[in-house]
XYZ file of C-alpha atoms in Angstrom:
605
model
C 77.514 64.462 141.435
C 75.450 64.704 144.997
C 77.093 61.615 146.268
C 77.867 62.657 149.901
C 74.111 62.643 151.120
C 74.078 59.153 150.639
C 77.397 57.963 151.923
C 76.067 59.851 154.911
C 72.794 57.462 155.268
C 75.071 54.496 155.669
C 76.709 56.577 158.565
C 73.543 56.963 160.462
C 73.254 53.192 160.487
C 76.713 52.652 162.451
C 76.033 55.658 165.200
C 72.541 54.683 165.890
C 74.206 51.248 166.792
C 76.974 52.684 168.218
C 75.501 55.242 171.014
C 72.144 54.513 171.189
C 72.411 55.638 175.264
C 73.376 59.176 174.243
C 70.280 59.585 172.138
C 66.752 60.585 173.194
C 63.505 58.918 172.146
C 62.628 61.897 169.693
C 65.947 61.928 168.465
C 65.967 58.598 167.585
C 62.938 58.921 166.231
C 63.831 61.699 164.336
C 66.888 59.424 162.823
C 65.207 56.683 162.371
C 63.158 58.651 160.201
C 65.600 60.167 158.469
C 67.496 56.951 157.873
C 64.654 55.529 156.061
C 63.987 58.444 153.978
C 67.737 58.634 152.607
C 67.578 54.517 151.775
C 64.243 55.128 150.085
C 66.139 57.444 148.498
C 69.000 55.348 147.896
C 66.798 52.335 146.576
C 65.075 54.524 144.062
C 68.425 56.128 142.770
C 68.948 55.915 138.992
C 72.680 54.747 139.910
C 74.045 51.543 141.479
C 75.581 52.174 145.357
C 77.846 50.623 147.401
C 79.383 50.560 150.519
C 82.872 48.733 150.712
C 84.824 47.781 153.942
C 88.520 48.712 154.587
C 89.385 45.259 152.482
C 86.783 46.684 149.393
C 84.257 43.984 149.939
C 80.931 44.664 149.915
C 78.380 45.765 152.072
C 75.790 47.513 151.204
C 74.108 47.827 147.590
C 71.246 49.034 146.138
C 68.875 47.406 143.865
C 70.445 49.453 141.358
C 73.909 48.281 141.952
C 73.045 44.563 142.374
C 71.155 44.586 138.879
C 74.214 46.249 137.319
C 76.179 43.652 138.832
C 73.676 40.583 137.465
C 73.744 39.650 141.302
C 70.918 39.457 143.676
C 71.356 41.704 146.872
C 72.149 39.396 149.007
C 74.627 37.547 147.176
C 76.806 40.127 146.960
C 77.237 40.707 150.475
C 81.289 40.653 151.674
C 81.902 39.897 147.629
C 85.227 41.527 146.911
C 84.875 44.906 144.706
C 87.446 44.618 142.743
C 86.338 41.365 141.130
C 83.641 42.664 139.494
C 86.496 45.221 137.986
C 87.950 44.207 134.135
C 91.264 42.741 135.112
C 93.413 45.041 133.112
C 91.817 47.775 135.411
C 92.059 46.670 138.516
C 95.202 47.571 139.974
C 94.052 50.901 138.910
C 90.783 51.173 140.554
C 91.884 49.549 143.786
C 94.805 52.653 144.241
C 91.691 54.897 143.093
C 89.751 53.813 146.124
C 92.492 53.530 148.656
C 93.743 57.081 147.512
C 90.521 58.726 148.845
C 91.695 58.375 152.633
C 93.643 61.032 151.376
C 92.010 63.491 148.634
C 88.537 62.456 150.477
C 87.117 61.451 146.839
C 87.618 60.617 143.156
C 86.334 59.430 139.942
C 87.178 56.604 138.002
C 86.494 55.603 134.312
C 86.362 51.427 134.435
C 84.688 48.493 132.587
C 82.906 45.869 134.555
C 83.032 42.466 133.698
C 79.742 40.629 133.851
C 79.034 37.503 131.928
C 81.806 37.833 129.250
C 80.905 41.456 128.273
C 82.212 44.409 129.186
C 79.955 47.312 130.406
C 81.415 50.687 131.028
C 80.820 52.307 134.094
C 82.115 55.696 135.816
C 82.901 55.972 139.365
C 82.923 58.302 142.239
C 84.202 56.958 145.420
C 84.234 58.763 148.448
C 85.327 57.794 152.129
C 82.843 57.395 155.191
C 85.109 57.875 158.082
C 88.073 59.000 156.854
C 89.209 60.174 160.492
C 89.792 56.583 162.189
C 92.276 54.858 160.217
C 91.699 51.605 161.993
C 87.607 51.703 160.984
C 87.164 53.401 157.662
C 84.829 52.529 154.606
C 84.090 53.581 151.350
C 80.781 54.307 148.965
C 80.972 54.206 145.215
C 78.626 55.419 143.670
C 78.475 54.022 140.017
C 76.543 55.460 136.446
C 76.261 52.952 133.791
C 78.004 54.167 130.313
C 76.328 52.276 128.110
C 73.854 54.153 126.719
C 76.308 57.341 126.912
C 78.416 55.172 124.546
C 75.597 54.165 122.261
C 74.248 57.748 122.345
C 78.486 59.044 121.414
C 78.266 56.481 118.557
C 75.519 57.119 117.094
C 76.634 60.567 117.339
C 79.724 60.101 115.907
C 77.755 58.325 113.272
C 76.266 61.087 112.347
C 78.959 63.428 112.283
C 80.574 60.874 110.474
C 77.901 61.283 108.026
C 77.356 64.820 108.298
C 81.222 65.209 107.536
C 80.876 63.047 104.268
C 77.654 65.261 102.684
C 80.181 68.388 103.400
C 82.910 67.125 102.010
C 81.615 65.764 98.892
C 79.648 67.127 96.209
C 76.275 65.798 95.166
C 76.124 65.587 91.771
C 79.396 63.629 90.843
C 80.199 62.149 94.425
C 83.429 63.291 94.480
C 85.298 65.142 97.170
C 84.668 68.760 96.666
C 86.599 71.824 97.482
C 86.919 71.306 101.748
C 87.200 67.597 100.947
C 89.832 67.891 98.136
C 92.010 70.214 100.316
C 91.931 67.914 103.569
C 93.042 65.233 101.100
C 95.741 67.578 99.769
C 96.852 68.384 103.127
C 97.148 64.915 104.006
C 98.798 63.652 101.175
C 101.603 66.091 101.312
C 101.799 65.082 105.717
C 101.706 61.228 104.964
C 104.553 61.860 102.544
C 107.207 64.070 103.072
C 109.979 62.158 101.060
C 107.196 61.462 98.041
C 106.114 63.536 95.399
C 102.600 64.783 94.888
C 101.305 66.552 92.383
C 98.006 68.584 91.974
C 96.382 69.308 88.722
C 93.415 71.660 88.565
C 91.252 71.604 85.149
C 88.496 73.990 84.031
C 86.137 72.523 81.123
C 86.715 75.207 78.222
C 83.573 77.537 76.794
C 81.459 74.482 79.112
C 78.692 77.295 79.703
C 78.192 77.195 75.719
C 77.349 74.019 75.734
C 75.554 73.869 79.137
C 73.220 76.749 78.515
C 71.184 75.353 74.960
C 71.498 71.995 76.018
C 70.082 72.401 79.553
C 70.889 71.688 83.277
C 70.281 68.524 82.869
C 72.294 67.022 79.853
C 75.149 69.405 81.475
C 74.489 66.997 85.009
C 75.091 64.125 82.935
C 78.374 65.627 81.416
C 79.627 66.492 84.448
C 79.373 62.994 85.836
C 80.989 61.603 82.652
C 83.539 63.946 82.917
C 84.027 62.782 86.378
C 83.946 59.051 85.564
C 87.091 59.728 82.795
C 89.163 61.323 85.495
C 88.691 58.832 87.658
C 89.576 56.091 84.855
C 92.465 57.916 83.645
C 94.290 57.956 87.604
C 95.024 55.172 90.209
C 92.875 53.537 93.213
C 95.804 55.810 95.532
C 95.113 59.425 93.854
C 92.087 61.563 94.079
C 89.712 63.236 91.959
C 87.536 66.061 93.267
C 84.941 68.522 91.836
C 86.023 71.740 92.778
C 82.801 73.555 91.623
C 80.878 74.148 88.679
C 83.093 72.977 85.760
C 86.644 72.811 87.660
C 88.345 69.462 88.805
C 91.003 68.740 90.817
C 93.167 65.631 90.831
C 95.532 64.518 93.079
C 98.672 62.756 92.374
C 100.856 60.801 95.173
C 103.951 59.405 94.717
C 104.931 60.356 91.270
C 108.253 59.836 90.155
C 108.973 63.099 88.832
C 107.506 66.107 86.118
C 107.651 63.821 83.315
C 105.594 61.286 84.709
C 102.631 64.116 85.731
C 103.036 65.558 81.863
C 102.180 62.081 80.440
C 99.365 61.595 83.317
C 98.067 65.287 82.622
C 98.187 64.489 78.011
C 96.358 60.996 79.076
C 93.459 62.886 80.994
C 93.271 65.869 78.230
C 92.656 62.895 75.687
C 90.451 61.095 77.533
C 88.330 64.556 77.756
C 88.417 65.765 74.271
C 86.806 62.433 73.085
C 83.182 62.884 71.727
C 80.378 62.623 74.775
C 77.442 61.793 72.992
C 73.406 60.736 73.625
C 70.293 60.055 71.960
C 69.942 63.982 72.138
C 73.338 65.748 71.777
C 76.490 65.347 70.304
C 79.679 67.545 72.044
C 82.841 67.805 72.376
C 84.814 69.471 75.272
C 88.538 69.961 76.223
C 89.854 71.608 79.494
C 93.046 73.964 80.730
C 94.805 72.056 83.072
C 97.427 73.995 85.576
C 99.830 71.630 87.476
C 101.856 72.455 90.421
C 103.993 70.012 92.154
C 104.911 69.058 96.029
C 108.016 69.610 97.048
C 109.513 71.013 94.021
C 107.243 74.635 93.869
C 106.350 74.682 97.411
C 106.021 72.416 100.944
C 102.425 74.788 101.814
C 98.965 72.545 100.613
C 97.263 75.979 100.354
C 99.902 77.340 97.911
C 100.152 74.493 96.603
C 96.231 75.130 95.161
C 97.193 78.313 94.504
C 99.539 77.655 92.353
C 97.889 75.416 90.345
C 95.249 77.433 90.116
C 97.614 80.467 88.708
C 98.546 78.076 86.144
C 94.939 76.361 84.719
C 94.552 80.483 84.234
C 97.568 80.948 83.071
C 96.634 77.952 80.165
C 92.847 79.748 79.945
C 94.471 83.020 78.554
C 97.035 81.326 76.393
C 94.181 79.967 74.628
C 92.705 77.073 76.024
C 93.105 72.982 75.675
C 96.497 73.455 77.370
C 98.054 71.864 80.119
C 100.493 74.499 82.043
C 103.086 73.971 85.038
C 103.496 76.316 87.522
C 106.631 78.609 86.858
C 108.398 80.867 89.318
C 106.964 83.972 86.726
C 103.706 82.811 87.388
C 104.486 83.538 90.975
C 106.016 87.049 89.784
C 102.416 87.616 87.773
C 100.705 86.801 91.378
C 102.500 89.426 93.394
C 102.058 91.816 90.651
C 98.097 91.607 90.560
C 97.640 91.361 94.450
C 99.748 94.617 94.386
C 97.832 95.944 91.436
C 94.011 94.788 93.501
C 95.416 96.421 96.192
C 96.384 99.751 94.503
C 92.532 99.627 92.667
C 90.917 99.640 96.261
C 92.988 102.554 96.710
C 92.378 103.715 93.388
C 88.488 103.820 94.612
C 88.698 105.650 98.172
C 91.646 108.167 96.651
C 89.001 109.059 94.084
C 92.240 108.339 91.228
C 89.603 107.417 88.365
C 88.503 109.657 85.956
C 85.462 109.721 82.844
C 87.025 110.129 79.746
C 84.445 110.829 76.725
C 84.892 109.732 72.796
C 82.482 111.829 70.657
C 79.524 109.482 68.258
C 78.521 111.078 65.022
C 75.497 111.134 63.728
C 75.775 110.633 60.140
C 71.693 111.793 59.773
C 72.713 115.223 61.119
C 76.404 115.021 60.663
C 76.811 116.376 64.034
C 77.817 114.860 67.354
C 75.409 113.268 68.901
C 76.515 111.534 72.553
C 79.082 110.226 73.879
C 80.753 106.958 75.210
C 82.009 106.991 78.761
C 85.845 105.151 79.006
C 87.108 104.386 82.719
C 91.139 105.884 82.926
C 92.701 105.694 86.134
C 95.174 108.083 87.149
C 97.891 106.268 88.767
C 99.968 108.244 90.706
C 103.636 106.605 89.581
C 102.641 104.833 85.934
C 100.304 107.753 85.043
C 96.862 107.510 83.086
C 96.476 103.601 82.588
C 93.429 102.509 80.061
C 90.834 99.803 81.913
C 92.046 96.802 79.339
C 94.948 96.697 81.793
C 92.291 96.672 85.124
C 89.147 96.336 84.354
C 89.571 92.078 84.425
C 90.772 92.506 88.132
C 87.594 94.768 88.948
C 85.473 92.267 88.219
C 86.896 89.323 89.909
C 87.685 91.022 93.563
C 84.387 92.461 93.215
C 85.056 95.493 92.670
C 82.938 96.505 89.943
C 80.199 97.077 91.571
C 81.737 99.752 93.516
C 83.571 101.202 91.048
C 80.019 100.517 88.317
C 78.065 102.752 90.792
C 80.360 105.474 90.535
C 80.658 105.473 87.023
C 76.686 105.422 86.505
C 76.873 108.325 89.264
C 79.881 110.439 87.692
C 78.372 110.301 84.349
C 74.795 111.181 84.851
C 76.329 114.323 86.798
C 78.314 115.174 84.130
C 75.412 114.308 81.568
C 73.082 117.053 83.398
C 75.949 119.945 82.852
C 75.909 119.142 79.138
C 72.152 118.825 78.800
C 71.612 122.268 80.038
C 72.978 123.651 76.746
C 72.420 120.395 74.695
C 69.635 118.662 75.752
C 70.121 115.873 72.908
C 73.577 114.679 74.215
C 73.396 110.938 75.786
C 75.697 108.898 77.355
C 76.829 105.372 76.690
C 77.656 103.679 79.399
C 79.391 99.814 79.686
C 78.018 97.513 82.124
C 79.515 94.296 82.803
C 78.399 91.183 83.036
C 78.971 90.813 86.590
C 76.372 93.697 87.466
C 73.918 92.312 85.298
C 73.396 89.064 86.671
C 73.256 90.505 90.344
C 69.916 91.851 89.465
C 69.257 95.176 91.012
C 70.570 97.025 88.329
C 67.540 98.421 87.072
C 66.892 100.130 90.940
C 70.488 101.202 91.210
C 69.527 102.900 88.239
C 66.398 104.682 88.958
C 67.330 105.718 91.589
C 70.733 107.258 90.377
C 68.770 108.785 87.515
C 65.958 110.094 89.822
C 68.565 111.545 92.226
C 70.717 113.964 88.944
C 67.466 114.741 87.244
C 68.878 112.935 84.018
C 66.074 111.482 82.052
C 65.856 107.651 80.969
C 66.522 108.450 77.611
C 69.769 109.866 78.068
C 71.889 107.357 78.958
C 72.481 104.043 76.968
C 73.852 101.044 78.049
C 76.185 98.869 76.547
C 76.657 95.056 77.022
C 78.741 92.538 75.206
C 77.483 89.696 73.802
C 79.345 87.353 76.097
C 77.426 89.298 78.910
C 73.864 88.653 77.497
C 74.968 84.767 77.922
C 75.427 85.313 81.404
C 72.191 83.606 82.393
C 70.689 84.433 79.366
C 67.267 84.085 80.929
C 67.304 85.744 83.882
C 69.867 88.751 81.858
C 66.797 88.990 79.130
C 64.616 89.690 82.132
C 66.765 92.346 83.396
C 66.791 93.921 80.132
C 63.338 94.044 79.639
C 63.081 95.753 82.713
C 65.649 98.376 81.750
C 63.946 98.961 78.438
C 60.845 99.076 80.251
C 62.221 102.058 81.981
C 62.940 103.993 79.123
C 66.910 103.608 78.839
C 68.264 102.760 76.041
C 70.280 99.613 75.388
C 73.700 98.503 72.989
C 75.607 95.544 72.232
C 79.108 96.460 72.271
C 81.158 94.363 69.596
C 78.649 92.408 67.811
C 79.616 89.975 65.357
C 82.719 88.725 67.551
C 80.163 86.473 70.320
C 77.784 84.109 69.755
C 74.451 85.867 69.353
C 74.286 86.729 66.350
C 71.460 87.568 64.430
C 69.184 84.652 65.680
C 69.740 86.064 69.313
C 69.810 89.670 68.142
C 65.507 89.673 67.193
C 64.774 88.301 70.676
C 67.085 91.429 72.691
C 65.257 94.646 73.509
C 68.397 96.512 72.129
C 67.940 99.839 70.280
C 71.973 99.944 68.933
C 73.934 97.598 67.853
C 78.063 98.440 67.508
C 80.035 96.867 64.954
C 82.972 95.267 66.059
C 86.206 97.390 65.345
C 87.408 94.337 63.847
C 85.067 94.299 61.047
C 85.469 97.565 60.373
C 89.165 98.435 60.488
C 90.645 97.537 56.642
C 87.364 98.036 54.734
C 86.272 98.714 52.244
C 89.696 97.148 50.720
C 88.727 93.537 52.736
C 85.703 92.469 50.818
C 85.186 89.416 53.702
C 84.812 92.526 56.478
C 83.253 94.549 54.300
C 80.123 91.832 53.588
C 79.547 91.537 56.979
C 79.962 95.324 57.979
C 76.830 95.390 54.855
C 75.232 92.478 56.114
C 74.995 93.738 60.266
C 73.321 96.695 58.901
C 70.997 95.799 56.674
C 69.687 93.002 58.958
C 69.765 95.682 62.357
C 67.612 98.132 60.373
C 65.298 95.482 59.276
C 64.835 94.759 63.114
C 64.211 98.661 63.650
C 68.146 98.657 65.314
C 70.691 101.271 64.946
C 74.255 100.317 63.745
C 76.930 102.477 65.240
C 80.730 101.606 63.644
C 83.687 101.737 66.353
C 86.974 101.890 65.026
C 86.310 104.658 62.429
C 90.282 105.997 62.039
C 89.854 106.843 57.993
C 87.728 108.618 55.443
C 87.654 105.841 53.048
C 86.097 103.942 56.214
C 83.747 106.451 57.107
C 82.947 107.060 53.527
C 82.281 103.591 52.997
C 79.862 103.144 56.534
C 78.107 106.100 55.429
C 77.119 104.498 52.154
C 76.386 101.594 53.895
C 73.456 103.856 55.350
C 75.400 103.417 59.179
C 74.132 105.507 61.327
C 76.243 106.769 63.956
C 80.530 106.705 63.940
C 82.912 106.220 66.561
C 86.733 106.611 66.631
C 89.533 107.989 66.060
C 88.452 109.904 62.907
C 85.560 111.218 64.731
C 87.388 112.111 67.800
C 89.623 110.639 70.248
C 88.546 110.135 74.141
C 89.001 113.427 76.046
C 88.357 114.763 79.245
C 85.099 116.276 80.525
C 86.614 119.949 80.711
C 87.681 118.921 76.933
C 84.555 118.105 75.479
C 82.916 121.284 77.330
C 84.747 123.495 75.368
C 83.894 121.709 71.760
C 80.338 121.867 72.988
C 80.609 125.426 73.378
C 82.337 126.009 70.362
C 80.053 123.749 68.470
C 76.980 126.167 70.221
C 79.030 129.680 69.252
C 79.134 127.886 65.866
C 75.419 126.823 65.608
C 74.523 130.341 66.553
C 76.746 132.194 64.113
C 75.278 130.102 61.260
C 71.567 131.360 62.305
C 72.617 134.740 62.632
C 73.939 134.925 59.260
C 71.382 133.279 58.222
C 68.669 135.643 59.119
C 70.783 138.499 57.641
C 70.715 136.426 54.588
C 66.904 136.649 54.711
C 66.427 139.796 55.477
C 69.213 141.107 52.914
């Protein structure tokens, strides 16, 4: 603050009067001046000054100060300083000022008091002649607050505001994730010596009923759902909306487990009963995972982690179950942020490998592709089948990393075959998590355009549950692929929720039959119907049927007079390697080319 300037006007005032002998006629001119420049300067100032004898009355003020004092100019000469000062702040500000004959200036948050109201000020006081003890004085220079303050509240206000939009979600207006976990945290601060439990719930299959009914009757279930929870708890607890379908709840001061059990059965109850309109009808349930303060941990954030290990933990047990965290759900933790860990290293060791598992064609009776099967070569627990990875993949993220390199691998490999073969394809799995990223189709291209290996060579297979990933926006996609000449399979049909209404409006050329439908026929007449029935209807849409889980001849007999037309397992072949499946290419070529050889001998004999 350029304060001093000022305090020196008031100077010029004294020394003028002072030694006005010492001084020429131009001088004084000169300071005369100068002294009316600074106190037009000092009467235009945006801030209130003063100048305060060695007792802190007054002496001098601008019009600023006086009108920040509600005094006129005059009235306020010799008025004492400090009285002007909020009483409980005076003692303070009075050892402020005298304290500047030492440290030559300081600054001093106050209140004044002017006609019952308080008005905050800040000020800088600074001393005029600090060198003669016996004839000092002091300016204070003062900035009104007030509309600082307003301007901080309004601010504050806002943030205020600001901090409740992040913190809450939308739709429901209940805390959401950052909100719920502040909450969390300070529940398990304000009570040390209490219990608090947290329970997490995911609405079961909630995406099969949100997709056919719409975005918008799935709103209004969300906010009913949300208006149960909060029924079924206390004013003192919390319910949040984690995202999506997942709640959170927040217990404080429970009494123990048995209590939270009864709380957790009331609120899967209150769930499962019907929700129903003008225009739907539905029932839902949820997993709920429960973990509990102090007893599994005294950390917030492992605390949600926890209880998020066990909602999964009740997801994969089969849903509509409440689950508590357990110490082996802490083991099963370690063991798959070991076993993420090992994948990325899986990836930049280059430890996966392509097996193959030969397709006959029952047309030709030959083999006529190939599926591609992800192994990973582990360097303790040896070759390890994807069932026991392939989950992890695609929640770290993974799999689109590791779904590149399989496209890549395989088209290489598919362009060595093809040179002797050139009817060999590949079918290839794609999950649902590269689908609905969208750039599939270019990843594609431009893999295909890059090994030479044409459209029609590779097939892609999809499960049913990935098509209802965004089933809109996944038709689209497929389109697209179809568009570009690659073929397209749904991998174990029958066991989703397509079915045949969904299957006429998919630009699939294949269809697989579910290994489940296929493994005791024809002695199960149930799987045997629908093994019929998947065929007939597939080739009345112009779709091959290919059978997985072929391990018998009665089976294969049996598909084959179904009029299937292509068979996969272990009675066809079993996966093998690429150096494996090589060699019974080449045999199968020495073979082909023995059989025309005799054959022309036959003719010409």
């Amino acid at each position: 603050m350029k304060l001093r300037h000022f305090a020196d006007s008031f100077s010029l005032s004294r020394i003028l009067r002072s030694k006005p002998a010492l001084l020429k006629t131009r001088e004084l001119d000169q300071l005369r001046a100068e002294n009316a420049r600074y106190k037009a300067l000092l009467d235009a100032a945006p801030i209130g000054h003063f100048t305060l004898d060695c007792e802190y009355r007054i002496i001098e003020v601008n019009p600023v100060g006086a009108m920040l004092l509600r005094c006129a100019t005059k009235d306020l000469t010799l008025t004492p300083f400090i009285s002007k000062i909020r009483s409980d702040d005076r003692i303070h500000v009075s050892d402020s000022i005298s304290g500047t004959t030492v440290t030559g200036d300081c600054t001093v948050s106050t209140s004044l008091k002017i006609q019952n109201r308080e008005v905050p000020v800040m000020l800088h006081v600074t001393t005029v002649n600090p060198s003669n003890n016996k004839d000092y004085r002091f300016h204070v220079a003062m900035l009104d607050l007030s509309e600082h303050h307003a301007t901080q509240n309004n601010l504050r206000i806002a943030r205020d505001g600001l901090q409740h939009v992040a913190n809450h979600d939308p739709l429901t207006r209940l805390p959401n994730r950052c909100g719920l976990i502040e909450q969390l945290q300070s529940a398990v601060t304000a009570s040390p010596n209490e219990k608090v439990a947290l329970l997490l719930l995911d609405l079961d299959q909630f995406k099969q009923v949100n997709d056919p009914l719409g975005h918008q009757i799935g709103d209004q279930l969300l906010r009913e759902v949300a208006s149960r929870l909060l029924s079924t708890v206390s004013e003192a607890d919390t319910v949040g909306r984690l995202g999506g379908d997942e709640f959170a709840i927040i217990l404080k001061g429970i009494s123990g487990v048995a209590e939270v059990a009864r709380i957790a059965e009331k609120v899967s109850k209150t769930l499962e009963k019907r929700y129903f309109s003008a225009t739907y009808d539905v029932h839902l349930s949820a997993s709920i995972g429960i973990s509990v303060y102090p007893d599994h941990t005294d950390n917030s954030k492992k605390l949600l982690s926890y209880a998020d290990a066990a909602m999964n933990d009740a997801k994969h047990r089969g849903r509509n179950l409440i689950q508590f965290y357990t110490s082996a759900l802490n083991t099963r933790l370690t063991q798959r942020f070991e076993l993420e860990r090992d994948l990325r290293i899986a990836l930049s060791e280059s430890q996966f490998e392509l097996y193959y598992q030969p397709q006959l064609d029952l047309r030709t009776n030959s083999v006529s592709g190939y599926e591609v099967l992800l192994r990973w070569n582990h360097p303790q627990d040896g070759v390890i089948g994807p069932d026991s990875f392939i989950g992890i993949i695609e929640d770290t993220g993974l799999i689109d990393p590791v779904g590149e390199w399989i496209l890549e691998e395989a088209c290489r490999k598919l362009i060595q075959l093809r040179r002797t073969n050139n009817n060999i394809k590949f079918s290839i799995n794609v999950s649902a998590k590269q689908l609905v990223k969208g750039d599939l189709k270019d990843k594609i291209s431009a893999i295909l355009e890059n090994t030479g290996v044409p459209a029609n060579a590779i097939e892609l297979e999809l499960t049913e549950s990935a098509l209802l990933e965004n089933a809109d926006h996944s038709l689209k996609i497929l389109q697209d692929l179809r568009d570009a000449g690659v073929d397209l399979a749904i991998d174990d049909f029958g066991t989703g929720y397509s079915s045949f209404s969904r299957l006429q409006q998919l630009p699939v050329t294949r269809v697989k039959i579910d290994r489940s439908f296929v493994h005791d026929v024809p002695g199960n007449v149930n799987n045997a119907t629908i093994a019929k029935a998947i065929i007939a209807v597939a080739h009345d849409l112009g779709i091959e049927v290919v059978a997985e889980g072929v391990e018998t001849p009665q089976q294969a007999s049996f598909l084959s007079d179904a009029t299937c037309d292509v068979l996969q397992g272990y009675h066809v072949g079993r996966p093998c390697t690429f150096a494996q499946i090589c060699i019974s290419e080449a045999m199968t070529n020495s073979a082909n080319q023995l059989t025309g050889q005799l054959s022309d001998q036959t003719v010409v004999a």
